[in-house]
Amino acid sequence: MEQPTFPGRPTSSFPTAPKASAPLRSSGPIVGLDGSIPSRAPTPFASSGPVAEFGSSFTPQTTSPFFSSVPAVGPQPANFGELPPPIRPSGPSSPPSYQVQNVGSYQQMQPARYHPIAQSSVPLGSPPFIGQPRGSPYTGSFQPQSQTPTVSMGLTPQSSSQMIPRNTVPQLSEPSFTATKIPSQPPLHAYSNVPPRSSIPSFQPDPQFHASGPVSQPPMQGFTPAHVPARHASPYAHQSIVPPPPPIGGPLGYTSRDQLQHPLTGPPLGGVQSLVEEFQSLSVGSVPGSLNPGVDTNLLPRPLSGDEISTKIPEMYHLNCHPRFLRLTTHAIPNSQSLFSRWHLPLGAVVQPLAETPDGDEVPVINFGPVGIVRCRRCRTYINPYVMFTDAGRKWRCNLCSFLNDVPAEYYCGLDASGRRSDIDQRPELCKGSVEFVASTEYMVRPPMPPLYFFLIDVSVSAVRSGLLEIVAKTIKSCLDDLPGFPRTQIGFITFDNTLHFHNLKSSLTQPQMLVVSDLDDIFLPLPDDLLVNLSESRHVVEAFLDSLPVMFQSSVNVESALGPALKASFMVMSQLGGKLLIFQSTLPSLGVGRLRLRGDDLRVYGTDKEHILRLPEDSFYKQMAAEFTKNQIAVDIYAFSEKYTDIASLGSLAKYTGGQVYHYPSFQVAIHHEKLSYELGRNLRRETAWEAVMRIRCGKGVRFTNYHGHFMLRSTDLLALPAVDCDKAFAMQLSLEENLMTTQTVYFQVALLYTSSTGERRIRVHTAAAPVVTDLNEMYNQADTGAIISLLGRIAIENSLSQKLDDARQSIHLKLMKSLKEYRNLFAVQHRLSGRLIYPESLRLLPLYVLALCKSVALRGGYADAPLDDRCAAGYTMMILPVSRMLKLLYPSLFRIDENLLKDGKESQEPLIQLPLTALNLDPKGIYILDDGFNFVIWLGRMLPADLVSNILGADLAGVPDLSKAVVFEHDNPISKKLLMILNRLREKNFSSYPSCRLVRQGEQPRELSLFLANLVEDPTAGSSSYVDWIFQVHRQSQS
Ligand SMILES: [Zn+2]
């Protein structure tokens, strides 16, 4: 058996992270794996609320979340491998299983279908796996360690405590405010409302700015990192609402003298100072709407260096978790409803709880042992760096609710002269924004589940002919050593066409047996016990099955697909344990419950109030199944391959409500998609997965998370149920103000993800962050995070497209952008007579471009003909889970010219590529360009390229390759080809989450050039939408009106 090849991906792309890489400085040692398998221990189920423990407002569900939808089948077996007798998914009236009339409906060991393999001399794979050393699995970024028995110290929640007045909240963040720099500015006398200098703390000259004296030119680039903090704390801060005139900046780094219209004698201090730093403007001519107003398109802001995570925040709040885990749309929370109402953009967060971390920066694991995890008795916040110890170390005050908690005796430590615990540096939970706690049995409603992978594979004729069965089977087989959770990992398979095929993988067999059930209306499991098996025990049978899968259905001409019944059967197999269900679907489900119509796309409904229905699941069956799956801790991933309409809208809802993912390979071709599918399926199987998880994000008084966006099921008002979650998933949430006027100076956020690791340990990953409460709109603008805003806006727009026309969904994003820029403009433009300039804060300089790109994204662009409906829906599902940087790259892909590098020799050929603006204007017909959106590469070949260059890449003359849609880029024996592959590999190494496949397109080759390449050049007018330049005019015009 060949190992999987991921060309371009060095084997080091699956770094072997050490099992116990995280520093452990907690009170309880992490005990090494002691051989006992926790899930098999007859741990008594906690009767009420391990999950309830997890949060303050969660209604205890006892064991119902896990077993509610399944008829009870006697006492729970202690051994997870044991399944009860056949289970029917619904209907108490269902007769007992193994009905006589069903027996005839399946043929055991159907020779016609299975024997060519079972009886052939095909090797059965490697010997049983038990006891063999395992390869090192790729474990992603979070490293569950050995399970450690812990005993709770029994902190019981108390709700009778009196509220502590909010003004007693310790201002822990204050020191970090005052420590940051305020740039030196000449004193300002003209504005009486500016606070005296003495009221501003920690004033330090900024050397970069020092020379400029009275400002005639704004201190643009040199200043932005050293941002002015803490103005909100000034009692005078509110007075800066009416600002003095700021100087006018040139766009970005292009500050030029001729753009300065209002040189000032010196900018003011305090809140106004921020404007000097952040204020940007762009001349858009004096005639609004004129097409020739003299904009230099080179000056338009562009994200040519990728996602920019603000470095300001970690400097100001060095105790915060890293922004890779949590990003706020603005790191400044408005203090009042009226201020909030002037913000117009979404206020909220994007959370990626398991984001991959660079080596050496792993999240520390803490085991409190018998002490139990220290949490606030009132609001259940986890202890974190922002709590304050008082009373000589005997009490700690919760930073979210101000409650004064007792320090458990075992956790006690004295305070030093400055009031800090003297052991603070040894306790990650008190000095790191991200930690992971080992959870005790309190946090379990049942023994931790084993990792479980169940595969549901469409084997109708389209799947067989496409060749994907072989790739799927080989990839799964190649991953068997690396599936997380050895030796507890469970595995199983169902294949289906117009019947369901169950596969008996019992370890005592030498080869698998197939059992066929043709009764689709009354699904039952013909063999309840051995459809789901322990991988290490049944390894040889599993391998034999995977070896035979590609040829098992070779002669099938069956066009039908009974996905719905197959889903029900999978549910029956998995419902006791939960796990991951991976569905490989090649055609439209056509039989049984959940069959779908070829409703397809319909030009006539575009623009009507029925348009959105196309993007909604057609049959409520899928949503209902998703709810059942989630209740039973089953996450569903959909792999869809059809070249025809498959109703991704309906199928995707299975992933949407179960924390899963939609993988879409439209018009699957082995040659083109082989590596992509193999890599992405491999990553899905190998990466560390957090099982049976729930996530909650808490925040301090005065604010509240109201809406959540992503793939999950909301359980209670603020608890996200995530049957499985991994490092590639992100979630977004919107924040609202609960009070008219907030009196605190800091708002704290805490994300807590409770999950079962693959090693069978309950863990709680906790990220804590603080943000200042501000009184000044400018501060909100200055601390805005365009990436987070776009991630949230994009998710909201996609959700809106499920209840509105596409055009309406786009318009509502436009409107938010316009209102926001108008509000900003109103702060300055009038007194500066800036009618010919678009002005915007530095932090949002890319917002207009990204909003434009969002409206041109596959999910939201144009109308009927601008994207196939399935592509559109798949893109929407994908964007709902993307982390910020991948979202930005998808919206504004990287474009590079590569022909010059290909022709260079030696080291020169490896010079870094220069990212180009996304416009066809700069394309040279003599050039080769590559477009990389993180999911696919498109190589564009100019019309006037030298023939030998093209033939070196293709391995044949262009004339000999009539159809580039089938052309595959692989290495040929010439230097040009080798260099090209090297470039592709380097680009792939920047992104482990996905494997871009590579398409070739020639200049002028329509319609491929348009759909694959030109439609992604978002600065050009496409799909009836504006060019970037026109868009800027439009934005400018509307923000003035
Ligand atoms: Zn609290």
Short mmCIF file of C-alpha atoms in Angstrom, two decimals, residues 763-932:
data_model
loop_
_atom_site.label_atom_id
_atom_site.label_comp_id
_atom_site.label_asym_id
_atom_site.label_seq_id
_atom_site.Cartn_x
_atom_site.Cartn_y
_atom_site.Cartn_z
CA ARG A 763 -10.38 19.57 28.96
CA ILE A 764 -11.42 23.18 29.18
CA ARG A 765 -9.62 25.60 26.95
CA VAL A 766 -9.97 29.14 28.24
CA HIS A 767 -9.07 32.37 26.46
CA THR A 768 -9.36 35.63 28.33
CA ALA A 769 -9.13 39.15 26.94
CA ALA A 770 -9.80 42.66 28.13
CA ALA A 771 -10.82 45.73 26.16
CA PRO A 772 -11.22 49.32 27.27
CA VAL A 773 -14.57 51.04 27.53
CA VAL A 774 -14.35 54.29 25.63
CA THR A 775 -16.36 57.46 25.42
CA ASP A 776 -15.03 58.54 22.10
CA LEU A 777 -16.05 57.36 18.66
CA ASN A 778 -12.57 58.02 17.34
CA GLU A 779 -11.18 55.52 19.73
CA MET A 780 -13.54 52.88 18.37
CA TYR A 781 -12.37 53.67 14.88
CA ASN A 782 -8.73 53.65 15.84
CA GLN A 783 -9.01 50.27 17.48
CA ALA A 784 -11.10 48.78 14.70
CA ASP A 785 -9.98 45.45 13.22
CA THR A 786 -10.97 45.28 9.57
CA GLY A 787 -10.36 41.53 9.40
CA ALA A 788 -12.72 40.81 12.26
CA ILE A 789 -15.29 43.27 10.91
CA ILE A 790 -15.25 41.64 7.49
CA SER A 791 -15.47 38.16 9.01
CA LEU A 792 -18.52 39.16 10.96
CA LEU A 793 -20.07 41.21 8.14
CA GLY A 794 -19.54 38.34 5.73
CA ARG A 795 -21.24 35.85 7.99
CA ILE A 796 -24.16 38.19 8.58
CA ALA A 797 -24.51 38.84 4.85
CA ILE A 798 -24.50 35.14 4.04
CA GLU A 799 -27.16 34.52 6.66
CA ASN A 800 -29.15 37.41 5.24
CA SER A 801 -28.93 35.84 1.79
CA LEU A 802 -30.94 32.94 3.21
CA SER A 803 -33.88 35.21 3.88
CA GLN A 804 -33.35 37.99 1.35
CA LYS A 805 -32.42 38.60 -2.24
CA LEU A 806 -28.70 38.66 -2.91
CA ASP A 807 -28.97 42.27 -3.84
CA ASP A 808 -30.58 43.11 -0.52
CA ALA A 809 -27.90 41.23 1.36
CA ARG A 810 -25.25 43.21 -0.47
CA GLN A 811 -27.07 46.47 0.02
CA SER A 812 -27.18 46.04 3.76
CA ILE A 813 -23.40 45.67 3.88
CA HIS A 814 -23.06 48.74 1.65
CA LEU A 815 -25.27 50.64 4.00
CA LYS A 816 -23.20 49.77 7.04
CA LEU A 817 -20.04 50.87 5.29
CA MET A 818 -21.61 54.12 4.10
CA LYS A 819 -23.07 55.01 7.45
CA SER A 820 -19.81 54.28 9.14
CA LEU A 821 -17.73 56.42 6.81
CA LYS A 822 -20.32 59.15 6.87
CA GLU A 823 -20.21 59.23 10.62
CA TYR A 824 -16.47 59.45 10.51
CA ARG A 825 -16.61 62.12 7.90
CA ASN A 826 -19.00 64.16 9.94
CA LEU A 827 -16.38 64.42 12.60
CA PHE A 828 -14.06 66.36 10.34
CA ALA A 829 -15.14 67.06 6.86
CA VAL A 830 -17.37 69.99 7.42
CA GLN A 831 -14.88 72.20 9.07
CA HIS A 832 -12.24 71.17 6.60
CA ARG A 833 -14.28 71.49 3.44
CA LEU A 834 -13.00 68.12 2.37
CA SER A 835 -15.56 67.62 -0.31
CA GLY A 836 -13.07 66.26 -2.78
CA ARG A 837 -11.62 63.69 -0.45
CA LEU A 838 -12.75 60.41 0.91
CA ILE A 839 -11.62 60.21 4.49
CA TYR A 840 -11.37 57.17 6.63
CA PRO A 841 -9.54 55.97 9.66
CA GLU A 842 -6.25 54.21 9.07
CA SER A 843 -7.59 51.08 10.74
CA LEU A 844 -10.39 50.84 8.18
CA ARG A 845 -8.47 51.81 5.09
CA LEU A 846 -9.11 48.39 3.54
CA LEU A 847 -12.74 48.18 4.57
CA PRO A 848 -14.22 49.61 1.34
CA LEU A 849 -12.16 47.18 -0.72
CA TYR A 850 -13.09 44.17 1.37
CA VAL A 851 -16.75 45.11 1.33
CA LEU A 852 -16.54 45.30 -2.44
CA ALA A 853 -14.76 41.95 -2.52
CA LEU A 854 -17.34 40.43 -0.20
CA CYS A 855 -20.11 41.50 -2.55
CA LYS A 856 -18.17 39.88 -5.41
CA SER A 857 -17.50 36.67 -3.52
CA VAL A 858 -18.97 33.51 -5.01
CA ALA A 859 -21.50 33.37 -2.18
CA LEU A 860 -22.88 36.85 -2.76
CA ARG A 861 -21.97 37.98 -6.23
CA GLY A 862 -24.30 39.02 -9.02
CA GLY A 863 -27.33 36.94 -9.76
CA TYR A 864 -28.48 33.92 -11.68
CA ALA A 865 -25.62 33.42 -14.10
CA ASP A 866 -22.79 34.66 -11.96
CA ALA A 867 -22.20 31.51 -9.93
CA PRO A 868 -23.67 28.02 -10.09
CA LEU A 869 -26.12 27.62 -7.25
CA ASP A 870 -24.25 24.74 -5.63
CA ASP A 871 -20.97 26.66 -5.81
CA ARG A 872 -22.67 29.62 -4.23
CA CYS A 873 -24.14 27.61 -1.39
CA ALA A 874 -20.89 25.72 -0.80
CA ALA A 875 -18.97 28.98 -0.67
CA GLY A 876 -21.46 30.30 1.85
CA TYR A 877 -21.05 27.28 4.10
CA THR A 878 -17.28 27.56 3.82
CA MET A 879 -17.20 31.24 4.68
CA MET A 880 -19.27 30.67 7.79
CA ILE A 881 -16.44 28.75 9.44
CA LEU A 882 -13.35 30.47 8.07
CA PRO A 883 -10.82 32.05 10.39
CA VAL A 884 -10.13 35.71 9.71
CA SER A 885 -6.95 35.43 7.67
CA ARG A 886 -8.33 32.72 5.40
CA MET A 887 -11.50 34.70 4.89
CA LEU A 888 -9.50 37.75 3.85
CA LYS A 889 -7.39 35.72 1.46
CA LEU A 890 -10.45 34.17 -0.12
CA LEU A 891 -11.94 37.63 -0.64
CA TYR A 892 -8.77 39.23 -1.92
CA PRO A 893 -6.61 36.44 -3.35
CA SER A 894 -2.90 36.80 -3.94
CA LEU A 895 -1.85 37.50 -7.52
CA PHE A 896 1.77 37.03 -8.55
CA ARG A 897 3.65 37.26 -11.80
CA ILE A 898 5.93 34.28 -12.04
CA ASP A 899 7.40 34.06 -15.54
CA GLU A 900 10.42 36.15 -14.59
CA ASN A 901 11.22 33.89 -11.67
CA LEU A 902 10.84 30.86 -13.91
CA LEU A 903 13.45 32.19 -16.28
CA LYS A 904 15.96 33.10 -13.62
CA ASP A 905 18.66 30.77 -12.48
CA GLY A 906 19.74 29.55 -9.12
CA LYS A 907 18.83 31.58 -6.10
CA GLU A 908 17.34 34.37 -8.13
CA SER A 909 14.53 32.10 -9.21
CA GLN A 910 13.54 31.78 -5.58
CA GLU A 911 13.24 35.47 -4.95
CA PRO A 912 10.05 36.34 -3.15
CA LEU A 913 7.10 36.94 -5.40
CA ILE A 914 5.57 40.36 -5.36
CA GLN A 915 1.84 40.46 -4.76
CA LEU A 916 -0.03 42.50 -7.34
CA PRO A 917 -3.29 44.43 -7.31
CA LEU A 918 -6.23 42.33 -8.47
CA THR A 919 -6.88 43.97 -11.78
CA ALA A 920 -6.51 42.82 -15.36
CA LEU A 921 -5.10 46.20 -16.27
CA ASN A 922 -1.66 45.14 -15.20
CA LEU A 923 -1.66 41.76 -16.88
CA ASP A 924 1.06 41.46 -19.46
CA PRO A 925 0.24 39.15 -22.38
CA LYS A 926 3.86 38.06 -22.24
CA GLY A 927 3.52 37.01 -18.61
CA ILE A 928 2.46 34.07 -16.49
CA TYR A 929 0.44 34.89 -13.39
CA ILE A 930 -0.79 32.81 -10.52
CA LEU A 931 -3.87 33.52 -8.46
CA ASP A 932 -4.04 31.94 -5.01
#
